[in-house]
CSV table of C-alpha atoms and ligand atoms in Angstrom, one decimal:
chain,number,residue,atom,x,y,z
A,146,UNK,CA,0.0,0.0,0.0
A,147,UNK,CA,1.2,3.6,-0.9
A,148,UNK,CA,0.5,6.1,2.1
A,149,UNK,CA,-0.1,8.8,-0.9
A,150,UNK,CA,-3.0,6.4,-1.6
A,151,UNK,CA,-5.0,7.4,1.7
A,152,UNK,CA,-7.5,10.0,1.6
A,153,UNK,CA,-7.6,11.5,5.1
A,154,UNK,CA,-11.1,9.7,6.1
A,155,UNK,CA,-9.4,6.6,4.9
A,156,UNK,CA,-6.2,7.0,6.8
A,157,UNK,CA,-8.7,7.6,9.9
A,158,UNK,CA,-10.2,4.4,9.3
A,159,UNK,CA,-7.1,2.6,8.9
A,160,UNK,CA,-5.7,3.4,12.5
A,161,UNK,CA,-9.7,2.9,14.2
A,162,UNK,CA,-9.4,-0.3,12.6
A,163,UNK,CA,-5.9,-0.5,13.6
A,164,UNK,CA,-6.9,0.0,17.3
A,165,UNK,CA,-5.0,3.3,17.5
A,166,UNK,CA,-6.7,7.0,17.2
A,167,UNK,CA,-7.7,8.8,14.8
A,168,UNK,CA,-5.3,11.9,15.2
A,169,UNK,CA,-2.7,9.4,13.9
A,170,UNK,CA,-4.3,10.0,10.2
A,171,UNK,CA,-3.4,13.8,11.2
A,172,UNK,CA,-0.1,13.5,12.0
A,173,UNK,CA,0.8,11.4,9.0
A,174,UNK,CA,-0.4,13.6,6.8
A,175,UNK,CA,1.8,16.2,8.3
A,176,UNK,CA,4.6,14.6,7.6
A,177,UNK,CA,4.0,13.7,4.2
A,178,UNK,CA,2.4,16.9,2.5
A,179,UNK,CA,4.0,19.3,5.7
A,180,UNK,CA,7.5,18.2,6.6
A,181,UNK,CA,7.6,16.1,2.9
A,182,UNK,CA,9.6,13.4,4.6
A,183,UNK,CA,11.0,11.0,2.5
A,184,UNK,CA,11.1,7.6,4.7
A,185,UNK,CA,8.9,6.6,7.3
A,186,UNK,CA,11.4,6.7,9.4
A,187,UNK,CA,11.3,10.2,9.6
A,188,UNK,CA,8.1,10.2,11.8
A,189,UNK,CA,10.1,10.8,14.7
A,190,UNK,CA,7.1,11.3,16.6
A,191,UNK,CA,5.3,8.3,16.1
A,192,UNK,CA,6.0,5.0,18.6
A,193,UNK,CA,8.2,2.3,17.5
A,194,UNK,CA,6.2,-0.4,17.2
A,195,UNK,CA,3.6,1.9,14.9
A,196,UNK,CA,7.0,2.9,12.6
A,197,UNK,CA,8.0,-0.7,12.1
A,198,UNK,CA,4.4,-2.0,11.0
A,199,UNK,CA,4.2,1.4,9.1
A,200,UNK,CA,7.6,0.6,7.6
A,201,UNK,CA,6.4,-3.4,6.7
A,202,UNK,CA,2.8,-2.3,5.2
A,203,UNK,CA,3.5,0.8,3.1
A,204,UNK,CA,5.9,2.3,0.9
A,205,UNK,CA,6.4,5.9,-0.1
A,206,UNK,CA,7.4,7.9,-3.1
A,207,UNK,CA,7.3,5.7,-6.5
A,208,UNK,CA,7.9,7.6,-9.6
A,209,UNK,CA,10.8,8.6,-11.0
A,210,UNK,CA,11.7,11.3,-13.5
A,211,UNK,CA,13.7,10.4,-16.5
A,212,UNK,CA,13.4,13.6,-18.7
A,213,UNK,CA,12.8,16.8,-18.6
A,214,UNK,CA,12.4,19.5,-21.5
A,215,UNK,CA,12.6,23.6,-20.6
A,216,UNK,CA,10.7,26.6,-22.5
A,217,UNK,CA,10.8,29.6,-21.0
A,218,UNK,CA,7.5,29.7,-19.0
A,219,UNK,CA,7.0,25.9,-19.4
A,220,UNK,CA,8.8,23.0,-18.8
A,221,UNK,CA,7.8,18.9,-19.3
A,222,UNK,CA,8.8,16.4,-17.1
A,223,UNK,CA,8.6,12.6,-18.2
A,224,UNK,CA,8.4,10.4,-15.5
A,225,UNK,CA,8.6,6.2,-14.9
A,226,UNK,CA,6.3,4.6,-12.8
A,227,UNK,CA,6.5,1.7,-10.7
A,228,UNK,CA,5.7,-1.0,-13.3
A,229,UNK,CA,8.0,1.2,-15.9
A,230,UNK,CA,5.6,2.8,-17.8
A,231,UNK,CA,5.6,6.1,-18.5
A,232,UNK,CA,3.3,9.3,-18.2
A,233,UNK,CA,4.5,13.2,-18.6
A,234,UNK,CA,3.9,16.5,-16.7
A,235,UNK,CA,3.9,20.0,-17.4
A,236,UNK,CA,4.7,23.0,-15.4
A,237,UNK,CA,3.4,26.4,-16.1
A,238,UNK,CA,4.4,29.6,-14.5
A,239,UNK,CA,1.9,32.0,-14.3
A,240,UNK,CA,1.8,35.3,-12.6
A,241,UNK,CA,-0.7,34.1,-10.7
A,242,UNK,CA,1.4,31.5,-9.2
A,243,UNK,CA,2.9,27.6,-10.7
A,244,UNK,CA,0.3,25.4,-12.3
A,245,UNK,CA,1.0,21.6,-13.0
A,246,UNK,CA,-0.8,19.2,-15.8
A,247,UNK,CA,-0.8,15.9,-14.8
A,248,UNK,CA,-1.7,12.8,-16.1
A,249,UNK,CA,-4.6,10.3,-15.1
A,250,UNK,CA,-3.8,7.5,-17.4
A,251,UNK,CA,-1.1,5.8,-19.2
A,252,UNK,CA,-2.4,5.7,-22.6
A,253,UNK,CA,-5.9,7.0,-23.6
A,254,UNK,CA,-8.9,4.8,-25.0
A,255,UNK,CA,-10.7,8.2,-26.2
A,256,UNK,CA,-8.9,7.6,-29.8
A,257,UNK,CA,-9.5,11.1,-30.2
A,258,UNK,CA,-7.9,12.2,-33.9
A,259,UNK,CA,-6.0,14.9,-33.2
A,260,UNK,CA,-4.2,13.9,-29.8
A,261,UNK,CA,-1.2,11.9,-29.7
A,262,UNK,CA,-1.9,10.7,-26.6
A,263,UNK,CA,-4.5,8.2,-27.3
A,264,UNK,CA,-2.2,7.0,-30.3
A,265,UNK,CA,-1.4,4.7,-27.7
A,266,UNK,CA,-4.6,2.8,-25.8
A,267,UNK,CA,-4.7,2.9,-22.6
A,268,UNK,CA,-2.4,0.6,-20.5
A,269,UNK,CA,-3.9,1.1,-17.0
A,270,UNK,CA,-5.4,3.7,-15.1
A,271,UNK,CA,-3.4,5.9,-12.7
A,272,UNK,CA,-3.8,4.7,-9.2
A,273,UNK,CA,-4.3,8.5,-7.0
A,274,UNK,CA,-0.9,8.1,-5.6
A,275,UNK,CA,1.0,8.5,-8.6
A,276,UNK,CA,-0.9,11.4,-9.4
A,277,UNK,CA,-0.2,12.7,-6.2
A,278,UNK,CA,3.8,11.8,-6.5
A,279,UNK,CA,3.5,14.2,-10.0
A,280,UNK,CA,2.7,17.6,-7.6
A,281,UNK,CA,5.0,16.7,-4.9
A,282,UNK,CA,8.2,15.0,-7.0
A,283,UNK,CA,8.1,18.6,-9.1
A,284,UNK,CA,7.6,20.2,-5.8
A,285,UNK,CA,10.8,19.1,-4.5
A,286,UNK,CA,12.7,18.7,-8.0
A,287,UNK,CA,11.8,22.7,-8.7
A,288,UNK,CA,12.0,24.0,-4.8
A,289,UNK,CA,8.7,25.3,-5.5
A,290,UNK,CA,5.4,25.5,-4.2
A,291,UNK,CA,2.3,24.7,-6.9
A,292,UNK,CA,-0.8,26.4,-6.5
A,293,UNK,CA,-2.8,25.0,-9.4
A,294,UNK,CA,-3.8,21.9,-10.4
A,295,UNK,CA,-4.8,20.5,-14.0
A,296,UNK,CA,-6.0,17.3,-15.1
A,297,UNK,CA,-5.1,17.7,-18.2
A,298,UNK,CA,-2.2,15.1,-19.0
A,299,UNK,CA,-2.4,11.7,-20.7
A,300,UNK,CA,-5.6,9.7,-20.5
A,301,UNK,CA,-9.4,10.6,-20.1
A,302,UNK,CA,-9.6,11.6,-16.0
A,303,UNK,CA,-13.6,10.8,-16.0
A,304,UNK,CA,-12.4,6.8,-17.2
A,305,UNK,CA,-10.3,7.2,-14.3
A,306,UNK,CA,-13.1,8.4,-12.0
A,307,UNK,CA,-12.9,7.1,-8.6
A,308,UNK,CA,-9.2,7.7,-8.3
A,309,UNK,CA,-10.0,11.0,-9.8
A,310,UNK,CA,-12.0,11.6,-6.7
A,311,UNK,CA,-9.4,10.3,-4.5
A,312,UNK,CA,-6.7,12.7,-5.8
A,313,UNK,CA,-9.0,15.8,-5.5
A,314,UNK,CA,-9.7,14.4,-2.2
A,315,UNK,CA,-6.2,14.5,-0.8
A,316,UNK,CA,-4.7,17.3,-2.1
A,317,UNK,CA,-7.4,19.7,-1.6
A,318,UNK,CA,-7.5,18.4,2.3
A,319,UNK,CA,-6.8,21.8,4.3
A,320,UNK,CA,-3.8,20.1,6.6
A,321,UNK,CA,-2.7,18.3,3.7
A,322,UNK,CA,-1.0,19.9,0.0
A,323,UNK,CA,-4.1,22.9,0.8
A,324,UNK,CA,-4.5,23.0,-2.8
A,325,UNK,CA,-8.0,24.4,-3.3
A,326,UNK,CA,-10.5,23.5,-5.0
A,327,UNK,CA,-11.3,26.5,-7.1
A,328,UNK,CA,-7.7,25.7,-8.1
A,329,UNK,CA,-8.4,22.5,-9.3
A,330,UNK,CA,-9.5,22.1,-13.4
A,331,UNK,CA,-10.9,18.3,-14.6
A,332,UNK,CA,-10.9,17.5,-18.3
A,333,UNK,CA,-13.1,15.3,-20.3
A,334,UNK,CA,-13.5,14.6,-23.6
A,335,UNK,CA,-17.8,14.4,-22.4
A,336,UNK,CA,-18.5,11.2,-20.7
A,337,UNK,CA,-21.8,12.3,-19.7
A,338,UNK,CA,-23.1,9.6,-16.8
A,339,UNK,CA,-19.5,11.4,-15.0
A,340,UNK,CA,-20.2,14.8,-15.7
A,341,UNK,CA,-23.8,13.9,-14.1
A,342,UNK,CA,-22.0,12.6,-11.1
A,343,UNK,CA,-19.2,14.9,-10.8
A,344,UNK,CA,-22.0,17.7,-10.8
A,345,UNK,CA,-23.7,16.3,-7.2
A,346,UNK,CA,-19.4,16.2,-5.5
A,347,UNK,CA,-19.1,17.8,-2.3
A,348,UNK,CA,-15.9,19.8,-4.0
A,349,UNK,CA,-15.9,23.4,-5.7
A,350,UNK,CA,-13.3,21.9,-8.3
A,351,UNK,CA,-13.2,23.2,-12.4
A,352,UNK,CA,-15.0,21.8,-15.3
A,353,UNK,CA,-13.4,22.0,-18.4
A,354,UNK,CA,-14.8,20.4,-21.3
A,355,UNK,CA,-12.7,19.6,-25.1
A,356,UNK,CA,-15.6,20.3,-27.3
A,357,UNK,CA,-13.8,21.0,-30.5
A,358,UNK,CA,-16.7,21.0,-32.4
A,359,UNK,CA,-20.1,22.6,-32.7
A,360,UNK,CA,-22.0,19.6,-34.4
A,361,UNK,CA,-22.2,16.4,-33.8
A,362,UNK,CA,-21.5,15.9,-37.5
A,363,UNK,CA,-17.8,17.7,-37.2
A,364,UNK,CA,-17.4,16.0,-34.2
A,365,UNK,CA,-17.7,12.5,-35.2
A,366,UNK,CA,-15.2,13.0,-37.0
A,367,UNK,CA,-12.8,13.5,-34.9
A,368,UNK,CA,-14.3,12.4,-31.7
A,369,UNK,CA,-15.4,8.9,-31.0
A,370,UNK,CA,-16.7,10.1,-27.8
A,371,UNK,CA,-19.5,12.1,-29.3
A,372,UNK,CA,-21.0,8.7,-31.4
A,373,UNK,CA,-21.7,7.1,-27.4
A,374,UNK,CA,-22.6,10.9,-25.9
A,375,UNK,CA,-24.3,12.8,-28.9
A,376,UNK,CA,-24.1,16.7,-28.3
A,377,UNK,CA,-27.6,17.0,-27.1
A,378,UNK,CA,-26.6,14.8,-24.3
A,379,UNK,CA,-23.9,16.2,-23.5
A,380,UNK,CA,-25.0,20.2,-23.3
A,381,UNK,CA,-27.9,19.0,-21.4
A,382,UNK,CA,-26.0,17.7,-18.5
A,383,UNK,CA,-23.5,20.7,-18.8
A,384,UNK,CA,-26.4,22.9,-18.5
A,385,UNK,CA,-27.9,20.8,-15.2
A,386,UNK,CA,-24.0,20.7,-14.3
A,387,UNK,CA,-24.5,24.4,-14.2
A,388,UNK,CA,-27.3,25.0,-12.5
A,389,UNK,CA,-26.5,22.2,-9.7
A,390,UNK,CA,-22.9,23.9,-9.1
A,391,UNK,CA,-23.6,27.6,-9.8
A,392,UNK,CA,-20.0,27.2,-11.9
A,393,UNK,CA,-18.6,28.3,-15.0
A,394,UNK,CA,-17.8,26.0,-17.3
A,395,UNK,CA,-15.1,26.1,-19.8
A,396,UNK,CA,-15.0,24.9,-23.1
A,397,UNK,CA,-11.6,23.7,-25.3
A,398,UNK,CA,-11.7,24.1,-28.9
A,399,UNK,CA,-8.8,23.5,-30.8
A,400,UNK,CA,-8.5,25.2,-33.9
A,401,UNK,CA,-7.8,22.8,-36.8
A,402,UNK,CA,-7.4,24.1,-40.1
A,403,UNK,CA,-10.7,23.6,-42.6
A,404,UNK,CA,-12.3,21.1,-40.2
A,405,UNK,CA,-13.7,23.3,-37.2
A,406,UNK,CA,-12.7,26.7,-38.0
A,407,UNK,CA,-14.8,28.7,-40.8
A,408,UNK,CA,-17.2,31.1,-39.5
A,409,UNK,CA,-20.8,29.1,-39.9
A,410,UNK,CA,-18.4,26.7,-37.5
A,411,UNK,CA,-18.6,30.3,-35.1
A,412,UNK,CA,-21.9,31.0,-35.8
A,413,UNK,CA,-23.2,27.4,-35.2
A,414,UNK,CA,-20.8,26.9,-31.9
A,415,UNK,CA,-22.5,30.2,-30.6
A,416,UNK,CA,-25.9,29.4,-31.5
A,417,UNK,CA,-25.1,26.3,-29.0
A,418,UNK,CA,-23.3,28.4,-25.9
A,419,UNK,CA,-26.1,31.1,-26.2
A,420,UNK,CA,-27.1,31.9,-22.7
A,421,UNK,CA,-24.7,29.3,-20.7
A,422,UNK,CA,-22.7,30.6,-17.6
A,423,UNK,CA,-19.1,29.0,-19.5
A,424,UNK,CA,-16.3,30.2,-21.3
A,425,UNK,CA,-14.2,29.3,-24.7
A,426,UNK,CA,-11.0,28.7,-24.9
A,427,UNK,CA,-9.7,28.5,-28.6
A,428,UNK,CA,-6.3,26.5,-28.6
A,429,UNK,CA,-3.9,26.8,-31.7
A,430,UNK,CA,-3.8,23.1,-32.5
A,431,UNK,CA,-0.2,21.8,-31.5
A,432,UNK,CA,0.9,20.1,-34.6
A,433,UNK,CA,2.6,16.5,-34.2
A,434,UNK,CA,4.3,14.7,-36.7
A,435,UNK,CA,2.2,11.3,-36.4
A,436,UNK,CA,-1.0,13.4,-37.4
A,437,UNK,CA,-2.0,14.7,-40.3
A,438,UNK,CA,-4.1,17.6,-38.6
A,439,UNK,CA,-2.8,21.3,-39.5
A,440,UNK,CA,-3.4,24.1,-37.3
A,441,UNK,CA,-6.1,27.0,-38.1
A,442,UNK,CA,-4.4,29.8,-40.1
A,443,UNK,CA,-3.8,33.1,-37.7
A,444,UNK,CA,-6.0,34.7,-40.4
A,445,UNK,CA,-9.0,32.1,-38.8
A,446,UNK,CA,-7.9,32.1,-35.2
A,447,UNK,CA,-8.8,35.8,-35.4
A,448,UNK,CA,-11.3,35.2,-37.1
A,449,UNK,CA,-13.2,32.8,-34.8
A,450,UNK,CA,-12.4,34.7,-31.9
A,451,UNK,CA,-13.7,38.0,-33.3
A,452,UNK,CA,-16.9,36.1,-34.4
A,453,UNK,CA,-17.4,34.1,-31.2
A,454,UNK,CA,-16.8,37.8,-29.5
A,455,UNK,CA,-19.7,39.5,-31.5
A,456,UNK,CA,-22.1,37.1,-30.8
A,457,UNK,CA,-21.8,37.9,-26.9
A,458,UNK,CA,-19.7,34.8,-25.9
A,459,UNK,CA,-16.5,34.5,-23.8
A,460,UNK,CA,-13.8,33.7,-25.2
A,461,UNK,CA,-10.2,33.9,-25.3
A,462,UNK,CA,-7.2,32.3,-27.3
A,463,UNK,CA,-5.2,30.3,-25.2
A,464,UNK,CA,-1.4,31.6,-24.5
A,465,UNK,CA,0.4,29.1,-26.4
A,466,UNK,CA,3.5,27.2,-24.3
A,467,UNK,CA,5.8,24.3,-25.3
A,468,UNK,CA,5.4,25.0,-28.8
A,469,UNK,CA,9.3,24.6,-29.2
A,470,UNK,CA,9.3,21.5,-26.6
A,471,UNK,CA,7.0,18.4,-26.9
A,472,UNK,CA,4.6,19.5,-24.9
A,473,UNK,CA,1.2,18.4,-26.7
A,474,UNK,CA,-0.3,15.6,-25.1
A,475,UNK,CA,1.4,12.9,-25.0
A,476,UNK,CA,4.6,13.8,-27.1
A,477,UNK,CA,7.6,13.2,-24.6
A,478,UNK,CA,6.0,9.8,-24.2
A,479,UNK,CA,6.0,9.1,-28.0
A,480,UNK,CA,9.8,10.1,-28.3
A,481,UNK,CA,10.5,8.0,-25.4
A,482,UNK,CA,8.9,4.9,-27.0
A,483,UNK,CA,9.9,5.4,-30.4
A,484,UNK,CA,14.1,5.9,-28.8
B,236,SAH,N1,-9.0,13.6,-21.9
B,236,SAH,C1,-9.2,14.8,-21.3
B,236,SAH,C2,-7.9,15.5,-20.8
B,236,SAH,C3,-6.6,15.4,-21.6
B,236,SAH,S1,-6.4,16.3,-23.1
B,236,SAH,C4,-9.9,15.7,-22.3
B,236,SAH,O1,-10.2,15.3,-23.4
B,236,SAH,O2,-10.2,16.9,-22.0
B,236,SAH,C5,-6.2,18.0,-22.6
B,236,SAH,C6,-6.6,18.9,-23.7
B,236,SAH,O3,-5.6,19.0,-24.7
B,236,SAH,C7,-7.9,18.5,-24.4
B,236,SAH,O4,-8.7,19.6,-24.7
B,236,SAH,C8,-7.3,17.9,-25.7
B,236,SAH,O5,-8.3,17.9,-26.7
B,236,SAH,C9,-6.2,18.9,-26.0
B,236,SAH,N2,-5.2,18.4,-27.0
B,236,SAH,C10,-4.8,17.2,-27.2
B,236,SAH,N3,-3.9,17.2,-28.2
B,236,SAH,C11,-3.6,18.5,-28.5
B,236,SAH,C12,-2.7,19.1,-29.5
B,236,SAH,N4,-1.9,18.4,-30.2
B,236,SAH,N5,-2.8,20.4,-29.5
B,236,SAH,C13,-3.6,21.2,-28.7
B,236,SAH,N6,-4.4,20.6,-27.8
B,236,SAH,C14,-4.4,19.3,-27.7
């Protein structure tokens, strides 16, 4: 058992069961996401006899990094995990403080056309631990404290739901990482039964959604998603999303030259966003030498944006980073693979 694994209720549990108190859960917890020991051991303040069956049933940190690519705001970190697989990470600095994408899966079922991720089907899910050991291995790397959290990485987070939860759980946990959860932003390609239940969780934590198109037509083509979760579907239980949560939602659309970019695409996307409490966010599509997908023109970007802009929706074109590094979905991996 990974102790990064434990949410703090479950920890709780653990030591009731365990016959000792509860405060235990506490204290662990301070030395992992406080003190960021690095061996049990190092819970000086715990009894003997609980370090040594501490030390027999669980281990600690488990990823490794094993590359690493630098941009000027951005930088990718490509890590092993236990089983040596792989999965990446990206760093952001903002001015509004250090973000970090990590991943949920190694490999992506989503088959999504554009995204080299899912070039690759998915291997197995992310167990919350290692998505934990992404935030606090960069942490420690980079002497730096993160402040925002995006699941944005390799692999479809709502296939990946309950350990999903479980991350959000643990590093939103006030005694814990503190990471809040209006700094937290989940991304799903629009697996609608998930969307339904992440709209009843107890958390205030982001919605983004990768739209990419405003038909199901366009979409189809380059989403298989949207043949199992049809558009209608899925704005409906964005819209109830809404209403439940009282929270913005934001929608990705990346920009892919004469497939999803003319203006009837505009017109149509805004006839469907009319009147929603969300956002757009237009993303220059990252171009990848597996795919034959070419990114809008600047010409169209503009274009779009200005359109969207008249018709009264939000919008904004998202600040590219990691253009000169592999820093699309899923690229580090690729290279890795392909050495
Ligand atoms: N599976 C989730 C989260 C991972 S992808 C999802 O679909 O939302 C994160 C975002 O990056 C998605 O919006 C995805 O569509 C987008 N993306 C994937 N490949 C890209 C590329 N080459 N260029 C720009 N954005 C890309």
């Amino acid at each position: 058992m990974n102790l990064y694994n434990f949410t703090i209720e479950e920890l709780e549990d653990y030591f009731v069961q365990h016959g000792d108190k509860k405060f235990r859960a506490q204290q662990i917890f301070e030395w992992l996401y406080r003190k960021r020991i690095e061996n049990i051991s190092e819970m000086t303040n715990l009894k003997k006899e609980l370090l040594e069956e501490l030390e027999q049933n669980f281990t600690l940190n488990t990823i490794t990094l094993v590359d690493r690519e630098e941009d000027i705001d951005v930088k990718k970190y490509l890590f092993r995990l236990p089983d040596g697989e792989h999965v990446e990470a990206v760093l952001m600095k903002h001015i509004y403080g250090e973000s970090i994408c990590v991943s949920s899966q190694v490999g992506c079922n989503m088959g999504c056309a554009f995204c080299e991720s899912g070039r690759r089907k998915k291997v197995r899910n992310l167990e919350a631990h290692e998505m934990v050991e992404q935030i606090l291995l960069l942490e420690k790397l980079e002497k730096i404290r993160i402040s925002h959290v995006v699941v944005m990485g390799i692999g479809e987070p709502f296939d990946n739901y309950e350990q999903l939860i479980k991350f959000i759980s643990i590093i939103n946990y006030a005694k814990g990482l503190a990471i809040g959860s209006r700094h937290i932003t989940v991304s799903t390609c629009g697996i609608v039964p998930k969307i339904k239940e992440f709209s009843h969780l107890p958390y205030q934590v982001n919605l983004a959604i990768s739209l990419h198109a405003p038909t199901d037509e366009i979409r189809k083509q380059i989403m298989p998603i949207s043949k199992v979760y049809p558009m209608e579907e899925l704005i409906q239980a964005l819209k109830e999303y809404i209403s439940l949560t009282n929270r913005r939602v934001t929608f990705e659309y990346i920009l892919l030259n004469e497939i999803n970019d003319s203006t009837e695409c505009a017109h149509l996307l805004s006839d469907l966003l009319r009147g929603m409490n969300c956002y757009v966010n237009l993303i220059p599509y990252n171009e990848t030498s597996h795919i034959d997908l070419k990114r809008s023109t600047k010409k169209s970007i503009h274009n779009f944006y200005d359109t969207l802009k008249k018709r009264g929706i939000n919008v904004t074109i998202r600040r590219e980073y990691g253009g000169a590094i592999s820093a699309a979905c899923g690229q580090l991996r690729s290279k890795k693979e392909e050495r």
